[in-house]
CSV table of N, CA, C and O in Angstrom, one decimal:
chain,number,residue,atom,x,y,z
A,3,MET,N,42.8,-16.6,-75.1
A,3,MET,CA,42.8,-16.0,-76.4
A,3,MET,C,42.3,-14.5,-76.3
A,3,MET,O,41.6,-14.0,-77.2
A,4,SER,N,42.5,-13.9,-75.2
A,4,SER,CA,42.0,-12.5,-75.1
A,4,SER,C,43.2,-11.5,-75.5
A,4,SER,O,44.2,-11.5,-74.9
A,5,THR,N,43.0,-10.8,-76.5
A,5,THR,CA,44.0,-9.8,-76.9
A,5,THR,C,43.5,-8.4,-76.6
A,5,THR,O,42.3,-8.2,-76.2
A,6,TRP,N,44.3,-7.4,-76.7
A,6,TRP,CA,44.0,-6.1,-76.4
A,6,TRP,C,42.8,-5.5,-77.3
A,6,TRP,O,42.0,-4.7,-76.9
A,7,THR,N,42.8,-6.0,-78.5
A,7,THR,CA,41.7,-5.5,-79.4
A,7,THR,C,40.4,-6.1,-79.1
A,7,THR,O,39.4,-5.4,-79.3
A,8,SER,N,40.3,-7.2,-78.5
A,8,SER,CA,39.0,-7.8,-78.2
A,8,SER,C,38.5,-7.3,-76.9
A,8,SER,O,37.3,-7.4,-76.6
A,9,LEU,N,39.3,-6.7,-76.1
A,9,LEU,CA,38.9,-6.1,-74.8
A,9,LEU,C,38.5,-4.6,-75.0
A,9,LEU,O,39.2,-3.7,-74.6
A,10,TRP,N,37.4,-4.4,-75.7
A,10,TRP,CA,36.9,-3.1,-76.1
A,10,TRP,C,36.6,-2.2,-74.9
A,10,TRP,O,36.7,-1.0,-74.9
A,11,TYR,N,36.1,-2.8,-73.8
A,11,TYR,CA,35.7,-2.0,-72.6
A,11,TYR,C,36.9,-1.4,-71.9
A,11,TYR,O,36.8,-0.4,-71.3
A,12,ILE,N,38.1,-2.1,-72.0
A,12,ILE,CA,39.3,-1.5,-71.4
A,12,ILE,C,39.7,-0.3,-72.2
A,12,ILE,O,40.1,0.8,-71.6
A,13,TRP,N,39.6,-0.3,-73.5
A,13,TRP,CA,39.9,0.8,-74.4
A,13,TRP,C,38.9,2.0,-74.1
A,13,TRP,O,39.3,3.1,-74.1
A,14,LEU,N,37.7,1.6,-73.8
A,14,LEU,CA,36.7,2.6,-73.5
A,14,LEU,C,37.0,3.3,-72.2
A,14,LEU,O,36.9,4.6,-72.1
A,15,ILE,N,37.4,2.6,-71.2
A,15,ILE,CA,37.7,3.1,-69.9
A,15,ILE,C,39.0,4.0,-70.0
A,15,ILE,O,39.0,5.1,-69.5
A,16,LEU,N,39.9,3.5,-70.8
A,16,LEU,CA,41.2,4.3,-70.9
A,16,LEU,C,40.9,5.6,-71.7
A,16,LEU,O,41.4,6.7,-71.4
A,17,LEU,N,40.0,5.6,-72.7
A,17,LEU,CA,39.6,6.8,-73.4
A,17,LEU,C,38.9,7.8,-72.5
A,17,LEU,O,39.2,9.0,-72.6
A,18,ALA,N,38.0,7.3,-71.7
A,18,ALA,CA,37.3,8.2,-70.7
A,18,ALA,C,38.2,8.8,-69.8
A,18,ALA,O,38.1,10.0,-69.5
A,19,VAL,N,39.2,8.1,-69.2
A,19,VAL,CA,40.2,8.6,-68.3
A,19,VAL,C,41.0,9.6,-69.0
A,19,VAL,O,41.3,10.7,-68.5
A,20,PHE,N,41.4,9.3,-70.2
A,20,PHE,CA,42.3,10.3,-71.0
A,20,PHE,C,41.5,11.6,-71.2
A,20,PHE,O,42.1,12.7,-71.1
A,21,LEU,N,40.2,11.5,-71.6
A,21,LEU,CA,39.4,12.7,-71.9
A,21,LEU,C,39.2,13.5,-70.6
A,21,LEU,O,39.3,14.7,-70.7
A,22,LEU,N,39.0,12.9,-69.5
A,22,LEU,CA,38.9,13.6,-68.2
A,22,LEU,C,40.2,14.3,-67.9
A,22,LEU,O,40.2,15.5,-67.4
A,23,LEU,N,41.3,13.6,-68.0
A,23,LEU,CA,42.6,14.3,-67.8
A,23,LEU,C,42.8,15.5,-68.7
A,23,LEU,O,43.3,16.5,-68.3
A,24,LEU,N,42.5,15.3,-70.0
A,24,LEU,CA,42.7,16.3,-71.0
A,24,LEU,C,41.8,17.6,-70.6
A,24,LEU,O,42.2,18.7,-70.7
A,25,CYS,N,40.5,17.3,-70.2
A,25,CYS,CA,39.7,18.4,-69.8
A,25,CYS,C,40.2,19.1,-68.6
A,25,CYS,O,40.1,20.4,-68.5
A,26,GLY,N,40.7,18.4,-67.6
A,26,GLY,CA,41.3,19.0,-66.4
A,26,GLY,C,42.5,19.9,-66.7
A,26,GLY,O,42.6,21.0,-66.2
A,27,VAL,N,43.4,19.4,-67.6
A,27,VAL,CA,44.6,20.1,-67.9
A,27,VAL,C,44.2,21.4,-68.7
A,27,VAL,O,44.7,22.5,-68.5
A,28,THR,N,43.2,21.2,-69.6
A,28,THR,CA,42.8,22.4,-70.4
A,28,THR,C,42.2,23.5,-69.5
A,28,THR,O,42.4,24.7,-69.7
A,29,ALA,N,41.3,23.0,-68.6
A,29,ALA,CA,40.6,24.0,-67.7
A,29,ALA,C,41.6,24.7,-66.8
A,29,ALA,O,41.5,25.9,-66.6
A,30,SER,N,42.6,24.0,-66.3
A,30,SER,CA,43.6,24.6,-65.4
A,30,SER,C,44.5,25.6,-66.2
A,30,SER,O,44.9,26.6,-65.7
A,31,CYS,N,44.8,25.2,-67.4
A,31,CYS,CA,45.6,26.1,-68.3
A,31,CYS,C,44.9,27.4,-68.6
A,31,CYS,O,45.4,28.5,-68.5
A,32,MET,N,43.6,27.2,-68.9
A,32,MET,CA,42.8,28.4,-69.2
A,32,MET,C,42.6,29.3,-68.0
A,32,MET,O,42.7,30.5,-68.1
A,33,LYS,N,42.4,28.7,-66.8
A,33,LYS,CA,42.3,29.4,-65.6
A,33,LYS,C,43.6,30.2,-65.3
A,33,LYS,O,43.6,31.3,-64.9
A,34,PHE,N,44.7,29.5,-65.5
A,34,PHE,CA,46.0,30.2,-65.3
A,34,PHE,C,46.3,31.3,-66.2
A,34,PHE,O,46.7,32.4,-65.8
A,35,CYS,N,45.9,31.1,-67.5
A,35,CYS,CA,46.1,32.2,-68.5
A,35,CYS,C,45.2,33.4,-68.2
A,35,CYS,O,45.6,34.6,-68.4
A,36,CYS,N,44.0,33.1,-67.9
A,36,CYS,CA,43.0,34.2,-67.6
A,36,CYS,C,43.4,35.0,-66.4
A,36,CYS,O,43.2,36.2,-66.3
A,37,ARG,N,43.9,34.3,-65.4
A,37,ARG,CA,44.3,35.0,-64.1
A,37,ARG,C,45.6,35.8,-64.4
A,37,ARG,O,45.7,36.9,-63.8
A,38,LYS,N,46.4,35.4,-65.3
A,38,LYS,CA,47.7,36.1,-65.5
A,38,LYS,C,47.4,37.4,-66.3
A,38,LYS,O,48.1,38.4,-66.1
A,39,LYS,N,46.4,37.4,-67.2
A,39,LYS,CA,46.1,38.6,-68.0
A,39,LYS,C,45.4,39.7,-67.2
A,39,LYS,O,45.6,40.9,-67.4
A,40,ARG,N,44.5,39.3,-66.3
A,40,ARG,CA,43.7,40.3,-65.5
A,40,ARG,C,44.5,40.8,-64.3
A,40,ARG,O,45.2,40.0,-63.7
A,41,PRO,N,44.4,42.1,-63.9
A,41,PRO,CA,45.0,42.5,-62.7
A,41,PRO,C,44.3,42.0,-61.5
A,41,PRO,O,43.1,41.7,-61.6
A,42,PRO,N,45.0,41.7,-60.4
A,42,PRO,CA,44.3,41.2,-59.2
A,42,PRO,C,43.2,42.1,-58.7
A,42,PRO,O,43.5,43.3,-58.6
A,43,VAL,N,42.1,41.6,-58.4
A,43,VAL,CA,40.9,42.4,-58.0
A,43,VAL,C,40.7,42.0,-56.5
A,43,VAL,O,40.6,40.9,-56.2
A,44,GLU,N,40.5,43.0,-55.7
A,44,GLU,CA,40.2,42.8,-54.3
A,44,GLU,C,38.8,42.3,-54.2
A,44,GLU,O,37.8,43.0,-54.6
A,45,THR,N,38.6,41.2,-53.6
A,45,THR,CA,37.2,40.6,-53.6
A,45,THR,C,36.4,41.2,-52.5
A,45,THR,O,35.2,41.4,-52.7
A,46,PHE,N,37.0,41.5,-51.4
A,46,PHE,CA,36.2,42.1,-50.3
A,46,PHE,C,36.7,43.5,-50.0
A,46,PHE,O,37.8,43.7,-49.6
A,47,PRO,N,35.9,44.5,-50.2
A,47,PRO,CA,36.3,45.9,-49.9
A,47,PRO,C,36.5,46.1,-48.4
A,47,PRO,O,35.7,45.5,-47.6
A,48,ARG,N,37.4,46.9,-48.1
A,48,ARG,CA,37.7,47.1,-46.7
A,48,ARG,C,37.0,48.3,-46.1
A,48,ARG,O,37.6,49.4,-46.0
A,49,HIS,N,35.7,48.2,-45.9
A,49,HIS,CA,34.9,49.3,-45.4
A,49,HIS,C,34.5,48.9,-43.9
A,49,HIS,O,34.2,47.8,-43.7
A,50,PRO,N,34.6,49.9,-43.0
A,50,PRO,CA,34.2,49.6,-41.6
A,50,PRO,C,32.7,49.3,-41.6
A,50,PRO,O,31.9,50.0,-42.2
A,51,HIS,N,32.3,48.3,-40.8
A,51,HIS,CA,30.9,48.0,-40.6
A,51,HIS,C,30.6,48.2,-39.1
A,51,HIS,O,31.4,47.9,-38.2
A,52,ASP,N,29.4,48.7,-38.9
A,52,ASP,CA,28.9,48.8,-37.5
A,52,ASP,C,28.2,47.5,-37.1
A,52,ASP,O,27.4,47.0,-37.9
A,53,LEU,N,28.4,47.1,-35.9
A,53,LEU,CA,27.8,45.9,-35.4
A,53,LEU,C,27.1,46.2,-34.1
A,53,LEU,O,27.7,46.7,-33.2
A,54,THR,N,25.8,45.9,-34.1
A,54,THR,CA,25.1,46.1,-32.9
A,54,THR,C,24.7,44.8,-32.2
A,54,THR,O,24.2,43.9,-32.9
A,55,VAL,N,25.1,44.7,-31.0
A,55,VAL,CA,24.8,43.5,-30.2
A,55,VAL,C,23.7,43.8,-29.1
A,55,VAL,O,23.9,44.8,-28.4
A,56,ILE,N,22.7,43.0,-29.2
A,56,ILE,CA,21.6,43.3,-28.2
A,56,ILE,C,21.6,42.1,-27.2
A,56,ILE,O,21.3,40.9,-27.6
A,57,PRO,N,22.0,42.3,-26.0
A,57,PRO,CA,21.9,41.2,-25.0
A,57,PRO,C,20.5,40.9,-24.6
A,57,PRO,O,19.7,41.8,-24.4
A,58,ILE,N,20.2,39.6,-24.4
A,58,ILE,CA,18.9,39.2,-24.0
A,58,ILE,C,19.1,38.4,-22.7
A,58,ILE,O,19.8,37.3,-22.7
A,59,ASP,N,18.5,38.8,-21.6
A,59,ASP,CA,18.6,38.1,-20.3
A,59,ASP,C,17.6,37.0,-20.4
A,59,ASP,O,16.6,37.0,-21.1
A,60,SER,N,17.8,36.0,-19.5
A,60,SER,CA,16.8,34.9,-19.4
A,60,SER,C,15.5,35.3,-18.9
A,60,SER,O,14.5,34.6,-19.2
A,61,ASP,N,15.4,36.4,-18.1
A,61,ASP,CA,14.1,36.8,-17.6
A,61,ASP,C,13.5,38.0,-18.3
A,61,ASP,O,12.6,38.6,-17.8
A,62,SER,N,14.0,38.3,-19.5
A,62,SER,CA,13.5,39.5,-20.2
A,62,SER,C,12.2,39.1,-20.9
A,62,SER,O,11.8,37.9,-21.1
A,63,THR,N,11.4,40.1,-21.3
A,63,THR,CA,10.1,39.8,-21.9
A,63,THR,C,10.2,39.2,-23.3
A,63,THR,O,9.4,38.4,-23.7
A,64,ALA,N,11.3,39.6,-24.0
A,64,ALA,CA,11.5,39.1,-25.4
A,64,ALA,C,11.8,37.6,-25.3
A,64,ALA,O,11.3,36.8,-26.1
A,65,HIS,N,12.6,37.2,-24.3
A,65,HIS,CA,12.9,35.7,-24.2
A,65,HIS,C,11.7,34.9,-23.8
A,65,HIS,O,11.5,33.8,-24.2
A,66,SER,N,10.9,35.5,-22.9
A,66,SER,CA,9.7,34.7,-22.4
A,66,SER,C,8.6,34.6,-23.5
A,66,SER,O,7.9,33.6,-23.5
A,67,THR,N,8.5,35.6,-24.4
A,67,THR,CA,7.6,35.5,-25.5
A,67,THR,C,8.0,34.5,-26.6
A,67,THR,O,7.2,33.8,-27.2
A,68,VAL,N,9.3,34.3,-26.8
A,68,VAL,CA,9.8,33.4,-27.8
A,68,VAL,C,9.6,31.9,-27.2
A,68,VAL,O,9.2,31.1,-28.0
A,69,THR,N,9.9,31.7,-26.0
A,69,THR,CA,9.8,30.4,-25.4
A,69,THR,C,8.4,30.2,-24.9
A,69,THR,O,7.6,29.5,-25.2
């Protein structure tokens, strides 16, 4: 004698899933619309960087003080 109206927990689970799907669709639509309105921005500027590499030998004084 179980009908769909007496199974309230199934309706609750279905409502939660529906709300999660609705929030996901709304968020993706808002993200798509906001990205379409703004011009693309370069996230990383292309500036040359200097990189200094300091080699450490196994018998150097810096290595012996660390270990």
